[in-house]
CSV table of C-alpha atoms in Angstrom, one decimal:
chain,number,residue,atom,x,y,z
A,1,MET,CA,0.0,0.0,0.0
A,2,ILE,CA,1.3,3.4,-1.0
A,3,TYR,CA,0.2,7.0,-0.4
A,4,SER,CA,0.2,9.8,-2.9
A,5,MET,CA,2.3,12.9,-2.0
A,6,THR,CA,-0.6,15.1,-3.2
A,7,GLY,CA,-3.9,15.2,-1.4
A,8,PHE,CA,-6.9,17.2,-0.3
A,9,GLY,CA,-9.0,17.2,2.8
A,10,LYS,CA,-11.8,19.5,4.1
A,11,ASP,CA,-13.9,19.5,7.3
A,12,SER,CA,-15.9,22.0,9.3
A,13,ALA,CA,-17.8,22.2,12.6
A,14,TRP,CA,-19.6,24.6,14.9
A,15,ILE,CA,-17.5,25.5,17.9
A,16,ASN,CA,-18.9,27.8,20.6
A,17,GLY,CA,-21.2,29.6,18.1
A,18,LYS,CA,-18.5,29.8,15.4
A,19,LYS,CA,-18.3,27.9,12.2
A,20,VAL,CA,-14.7,26.7,11.8
A,21,SER,CA,-13.6,25.3,8.5
A,22,ILE,CA,-10.2,23.6,7.8
A,23,GLU,CA,-8.8,22.8,4.4
A,24,ILE,CA,-5.6,20.9,3.8
A,25,LYS,CA,-3.9,20.6,0.4
A,26,SER,CA,-0.4,19.2,-0.5
A,27,LEU,CA,2.1,19.0,-3.3
A,28,ASN,CA,5.3,17.2,-3.8
A,29,SER,CA,8.3,18.1,-1.6
A,30,LYS,CA,11.4,16.2,-0.4
A,31,THR,CA,10.6,17.3,3.2
A,32,LEU,CA,7.7,18.4,5.3
A,33,ASP,CA,6.9,22.0,4.5
A,34,VAL,CA,3.8,23.4,6.3
A,35,ASN,CA,2.2,26.6,5.4
A,36,LEU,CA,-0.4,27.4,8.1
A,37,ARG,CA,-2.9,30.2,7.6
A,38,LEU,CA,-5.2,31.0,10.4
A,39,PRO,CA,-7.2,33.9,11.7
A,40,ALA,CA,-5.9,36.2,14.4
A,41,TYR,CA,-8.4,34.7,16.8
A,42,TYR,CA,-6.4,31.4,16.8
A,43,LYS,CA,-2.9,32.9,16.6
A,44,SER,CA,-2.1,31.7,20.1
A,45,MET,CA,-2.7,28.1,19.0
A,46,GLU,CA,-0.3,28.2,16.1
A,47,PHE,CA,2.4,26.1,17.8
A,48,ALA,CA,-0.1,23.4,19.0
A,49,LEU,CA,-1.6,23.3,15.5
A,50,ARG,CA,1.7,22.9,13.8
A,51,LYS,CA,2.7,20.2,16.2
A,52,GLU,CA,-0.5,18.3,15.5
A,53,ILE,CA,0.1,18.6,11.8
A,54,SER,CA,3.7,17.4,11.9
A,55,GLU,CA,2.7,14.4,14.1
A,56,HIS,CA,0.2,13.1,11.5
A,57,LEU,CA,1.6,14.3,8.2
A,58,LYS,CA,4.9,13.3,6.6
A,59,ARG,CA,6.6,14.9,3.7
A,60,GLY,CA,5.0,17.2,1.1
A,61,LYS,CA,4.4,20.9,0.8
A,62,ILE,CA,1.3,21.2,3.1
A,63,ASP,CA,-1.1,24.1,2.9
A,64,VAL,CA,-3.5,24.3,5.9
A,65,ASN,CA,-6.1,27.0,5.8
A,66,ILE,CA,-8.3,27.6,8.9
A,67,GLN,CA,-11.2,30.1,8.6
A,68,VAL,CA,-13.8,31.2,11.2
A,69,GLU,CA,-17.3,32.5,10.5
A,70,PHE,CA,-18.7,34.3,13.6
A,71,GLU,CA,-22.4,34.5,14.4
A,72,GLU,CA,-23.7,38.1,14.6
A,73,ASN,CA,-22.4,39.9,17.7
A,74,ALA,CA,-20.4,36.8,18.7
A,75,TYR,CA,-17.1,38.5,18.2
A,76,GLN,CA,-16.4,42.2,18.2
A,77,PHE,CA,-13.3,44.2,17.3
A,78,LYS,CA,-12.0,46.9,19.5
A,79,LEU,CA,-10.4,50.0,18.2
A,80,ASN,CA,-6.9,51.1,19.2
A,81,THR,CA,-8.1,54.6,19.9
A,82,SER,CA,-4.7,56.2,20.5
A,83,LEU,CA,-3.5,54.9,17.1
A,84,VAL,CA,-6.7,56.0,15.4
A,85,ASN,CA,-6.4,59.5,16.8
A,86,ALA,CA,-2.8,59.7,15.5
A,87,TYR,CA,-3.9,58.6,12.0
A,88,VAL,CA,-6.8,61.0,11.9
A,89,HIS,CA,-4.6,63.9,12.9
A,90,ALA,CA,-2.1,63.1,10.2
A,91,LEU,CA,-4.8,62.5,7.6
A,92,ARG,CA,-6.5,65.8,8.3
A,93,GLU,CA,-3.3,67.7,7.6
A,94,VAL,CA,-3.1,65.8,4.3
A,95,ALA,CA,-6.8,66.3,3.5
A,96,GLN,CA,-6.4,70.1,3.5
A,97,ASN,CA,-3.9,69.9,0.6
A,98,HIS,CA,-5.6,67.1,-1.3
A,99,ASP,CA,-9.3,67.9,-0.9
A,100,LEU,CA,-10.1,64.7,1.1
A,101,SER,CA,-13.5,64.5,2.8
A,102,GLN,CA,-14.3,63.0,6.2
A,103,GLN,CA,-15.6,59.9,4.3
A,104,ASP,CA,-12.3,59.5,2.5
A,105,ILE,CA,-10.4,59.6,5.8
A,106,LEU,CA,-12.7,56.9,7.3
A,107,ALA,CA,-12.2,54.7,4.1
A,108,ILE,CA,-8.4,55.0,4.5
A,109,LEU,CA,-8.6,54.1,8.2
A,110,GLY,CA,-10.8,51.1,7.5
A,111,ARG,CA,-8.2,49.6,5.2
A,112,ASN,CA,-5.6,49.6,8.0
A,113,PRO,CA,-5.8,46.5,10.1
A,114,ASP,CA,-3.5,48.0,12.8
A,115,ILE,CA,-6.3,50.1,14.2
A,116,PHE,CA,-8.2,47.1,15.4
A,117,ILE,CA,-7.5,45.1,18.6
A,118,ASN,CA,-8.9,41.6,18.6
A,119,THR,CA,-9.0,39.1,21.4
A,120,GLU,CA,-7.5,35.7,21.0
A,121,ILE,CA,-9.0,32.4,22.0
A,122,ASN,CA,-8.9,31.8,25.8
A,123,ASP,CA,-11.0,28.6,26.2
A,124,GLU,CA,-9.4,25.2,26.8
A,125,GLN,CA,-12.5,23.3,25.6
A,126,GLU,CA,-12.6,25.3,22.4
A,127,GLU,CA,-8.9,24.6,21.8
A,128,GLN,CA,-9.4,20.9,22.2
A,129,ALA,CA,-12.4,21.0,19.8
A,130,LEU,CA,-10.3,22.8,17.2
A,131,LEU,CA,-7.5,20.2,17.5
A,132,GLN,CA,-10.1,17.4,17.2
A,133,LEU,CA,-11.5,19.0,14.1
A,134,LEU,CA,-8.0,19.3,12.7
A,135,THR,CA,-7.4,15.6,13.3
A,136,GLN,CA,-10.7,14.7,11.6
A,137,CYS,CA,-9.6,16.8,8.6
A,138,VAL,CA,-6.2,15.1,8.5
A,139,VAL,CA,-8.0,11.7,8.4
A,140,ARG,CA,-10.0,12.8,5.4
A,141,PHE,CA,-6.8,14.2,3.8
A,142,ASN,CA,-4.9,10.9,4.4
A,143,ASP,CA,-7.9,8.9,3.0
A,144,PHE,CA,-7.5,11.0,-0.2
A,145,ARG,CA,-3.8,10.3,-0.3
A,146,ARG,CA,-4.4,6.6,0.1
A,147,SER,CA,-7.0,6.6,-2.6
A,148,GLU,CA,-4.7,8.4,-5.0
A,149,GLY,CA,-1.9,6.0,-3.9
A,150,SER,CA,-4.0,3.0,-5.0
A,151,VAL,CA,-4.2,4.4,-8.5
A,152,LEU,CA,-0.4,5.0,-8.5
A,153,GLU,CA,0.1,1.4,-7.3
A,154,ASP,CA,-1.9,-0.1,-10.1
A,155,ASP,CA,0.0,1.9,-12.7
A,156,LEU,CA,3.4,1.0,-11.2
A,157,LEU,CA,2.6,-2.7,-11.0
A,158,GLN,CA,1.4,-2.7,-14.7
A,159,ARG,CA,4.7,-1.0,-15.8
A,160,ILE,CA,6.8,-3.4,-13.8
A,161,ALA,CA,4.9,-6.3,-15.5
A,162,ILE,CA,5.7,-4.7,-18.9
A,163,MET,CA,9.4,-4.4,-18.0
A,164,GLN,CA,9.4,-8.0,-16.7
A,165,THR,CA,8.1,-9.2,-20.1
A,166,LEU,CA,10.7,-7.2,-22.0
A,167,LEU,CA,13.4,-8.7,-19.8
A,168,GLU,CA,12.2,-12.2,-20.5
A,169,LYS,CA,12.4,-11.4,-24.2
A,170,ILE,CA,16.0,-10.3,-23.8
A,171,GLU,CA,16.8,-13.4,-21.9
A,172,LYS,CA,15.3,-15.7,-24.6
A,173,GLN,CA,17.3,-13.8,-27.2
A,174,MET,CA,20.6,-14.5,-25.6
A,175,PRO,CA,21.3,-18.0,-27.2
A,176,ALA,CA,20.5,-16.7,-30.7
A,177,ARG,CA,22.7,-13.6,-30.1
A,178,VAL,CA,25.6,-15.8,-29.2
A,179,VAL,CA,25.2,-17.9,-32.4
A,180,ARG,CA,25.0,-14.7,-34.5
A,181,VAL,CA,28.1,-13.2,-32.9
A,182,LYS,CA,30.1,-16.4,-33.5
A,183,ASP,CA,28.9,-16.7,-37.1
A,184,ARG,CA,29.8,-13.1,-37.8
A,185,LEU,CA,33.3,-13.5,-36.4
A,186,TYR,CA,33.9,-16.7,-38.3
A,187,ALA,CA,32.7,-15.1,-41.6
A,188,GLN,CA,35.1,-12.2,-41.0
A,189,LEU,CA,37.9,-14.6,-40.3
A,190,GLN,CA,37.2,-16.7,-43.5
A,191,ALA,CA,37.0,-13.5,-45.6
A,192,ASN,CA,40.4,-12.3,-44.4
A,193,PHE,CA,42.4,-15.5,-43.8
A,194,SER,CA,42.9,-18.9,-45.4
A,195,ASN,CA,42.1,-22.0,-43.4
A,196,ASN,CA,45.7,-22.6,-42.5
A,197,ALA,CA,46.6,-19.0,-41.6
A,198,TYR,CA,45.3,-19.0,-38.0
A,199,ASP,CA,45.2,-21.2,-34.9
A,200,ALA,CA,41.7,-22.6,-34.6
A,201,ASN,CA,42.1,-23.4,-30.9
A,202,ARG,CA,43.3,-19.9,-30.1
A,203,PHE,CA,40.5,-18.4,-32.1
A,204,GLU,CA,37.9,-20.5,-30.1
A,205,GLN,CA,39.5,-19.2,-26.9
A,206,GLU,CA,39.2,-15.6,-28.1
A,207,ILE,CA,35.6,-16.1,-29.0
A,208,ILE,CA,34.8,-17.5,-25.6
A,209,TYR,CA,36.6,-14.5,-24.0
A,210,TYR,CA,34.7,-12.1,-26.2
A,211,LEU,CA,31.4,-13.7,-25.5
A,212,GLU,CA,32.1,-13.6,-21.7
A,213,LYS,CA,32.6,-9.8,-22.0
A,214,LEU,CA,29.1,-9.6,-23.7
A,215,ASP,CA,27.4,-11.9,-21.2
A,216,ILE,CA,24.5,-10.2,-19.4
A,217,THR,CA,23.2,-13.1,-17.3
A,218,GLU,CA,24.2,-11.4,-14.0
A,219,GLU,CA,22.6,-8.1,-15.1
A,220,ILE,CA,19.4,-9.9,-16.0
A,221,THR,CA,19.3,-11.7,-12.7
A,222,ARG,CA,19.9,-8.6,-10.7
A,223,LEU,CA,17.3,-6.6,-12.7
A,224,GLY,CA,14.7,-9.3,-12.1
A,225,SER,CA,15.5,-9.1,-8.3
A,226,HIS,CA,15.1,-5.3,-8.4
A,227,PHE,CA,11.6,-5.8,-10.0
A,228,LYS,CA,10.6,-8.2,-7.3
A,229,TYR,CA,12.0,-6.0,-4.5
A,230,PHE,CA,10.2,-3.0,-5.9
A,231,VAL,CA,6.8,-4.8,-5.9
A,232,GLU,CA,7.4,-6.1,-2.4
A,233,ASN,CA,8.0,-2.6,-1.1
A,234,ILE,CA,4.9,-1.3,-2.9
A,235,GLN,CA,2.6,-4.0,-1.4
A,236,ALA,CA,4.2,-4.1,2.1
A,237,LYS,CA,2.0,-2.8,4.9
A,238,THR,CA,4.8,-2.0,7.3
A,239,SER,CA,5.5,1.6,6.3
A,240,VAL,CA,3.6,4.5,4.8
A,241,GLU,CA,6.7,6.4,3.6
A,242,LYS,CA,8.0,4.5,0.7
A,243,GLY,CA,8.8,7.1,-2.0
A,244,LYS,CA,12.5,7.5,-1.2
A,245,LYS,CA,13.2,3.8,-1.0
A,246,LEU,CA,11.4,3.2,-4.3
A,247,ASN,CA,13.4,5.9,-5.9
A,248,PHE,CA,16.6,4.2,-4.8
A,249,ILE,CA,15.4,0.9,-6.3
A,250,THR,CA,14.7,2.6,-9.6
A,251,GLN,CA,18.2,4.0,-9.7
A,252,GLU,CA,19.6,0.5,-9.3
A,253,MET,CA,17.2,-0.7,-12.1
A,254,GLY,CA,18.6,2.1,-14.4
A,255,ARG,CA,22.2,0.9,-13.8
A,256,GLU,CA,21.4,-2.7,-14.8
A,257,ILE,CA,19.4,-1.6,-17.8
A,258,ASN,CA,22.3,0.7,-19.0
A,259,THR,CA,24.8,-2.2,-18.6
A,260,ILE,CA,22.5,-4.6,-20.6
A,261,GLY,CA,22.3,-2.0,-23.3
A,262,ALA,CA,26.0,-1.5,-23.4
A,263,LYS,CA,26.6,-5.2,-23.7
A,264,ALA,CA,23.7,-6.2,-25.9
A,265,ASN,CA,25.5,-6.0,-29.3
A,266,ASP,CA,22.1,-7.0,-30.9
A,267,SER,CA,19.7,-4.7,-32.7
A,268,GLN,CA,16.6,-6.4,-31.3
A,269,MET,CA,17.9,-6.4,-27.8
A,270,GLN,CA,18.7,-2.7,-28.1
A,271,LYS,CA,15.0,-2.0,-29.0
A,272,TRP,CA,13.8,-3.8,-25.9
A,273,VAL,CA,16.4,-2.0,-23.8
A,274,ILE,CA,15.0,1.3,-25.1
A,275,ASN,CA,11.5,0.2,-24.2
A,276,LEU,CA,12.8,-0.7,-20.7
A,277,LYS,CA,14.3,2.8,-20.3
A,278,ASP,CA,11.1,4.4,-21.4
A,279,GLU,CA,9.0,2.4,-18.9
A,280,LEU,CA,11.6,3.2,-16.2
A,281,GLU,CA,11.3,6.9,-16.8
A,282,LYS,CA,7.6,6.8,-16.4
A,283,ILE,CA,8.0,4.9,-13.2
A,284,LYS,CA,10.4,7.5,-11.9
A,285,GLU,CA,7.9,10.2,-12.6
A,286,GLN,CA,5.2,8.4,-10.6
A,287,VAL,CA,7.6,7.6,-7.7
A,288,LEU,CA,8.1,11.3,-7.2
A,289,ASN,CA,4.4,11.5,-6.4
A,290,ILE,CA,4.7,8.8,-3.7
A,291,LEU,CA,4.9,9.7,0.0
């Protein structure tokens, strides 16, 4: 089972006469990067909220947006009167030279959030209710990640199956490739030398040495093992975070495929190697989306 790096979750509840809505979104990231946006009313809870998020969410660029809708008269702002008086005094001097009306001055003041004093949450029960709501939202978010991960898993398993089929074709091609290489070398020898002009035993030894250099049995075995290990890690239920490990396995796959391609010395094998590389690149792109 794997989880997608991207996800979405949303939940809301009425807490002490206020409608609190939480929305969580995530994108790919190598580490956990939390961007928390919350109203001034909950500023005192920022540390507790971040701690709760980091305990439940791993990796990804996480955007958490908390909004509050107050019932009428449930929450009132207070004016910072000394600051307002200072602003009004300064604006009146400007108004004389710029033909500003009283209404213009009020409009300018209204756009300045510094003139308002708001009270922060001071209710332990409400704090616990908010944390519980956040946990519920995280559950929805992780459900989305798991659902997206299931789609990724199906795609990855299909691509591994395609690569396994290509590898089997390469393995079956090996005996015919050996025959073609030997025939080609013999033909070149016959074309350039008479039958008595070379040591047949020495030539056989050289062919054996040459074919050993082209042998890809070990690479095929290791690549098959990487396929198996990749699938085992995808289907394992012991860990949620698998993206980094799967990425390391794909790097090992790439090394073996490159070596097979370098040793192939066969046009048909080279085509299958190219297809292997193509599938591997698609797998690497998908692995970047895995938690």
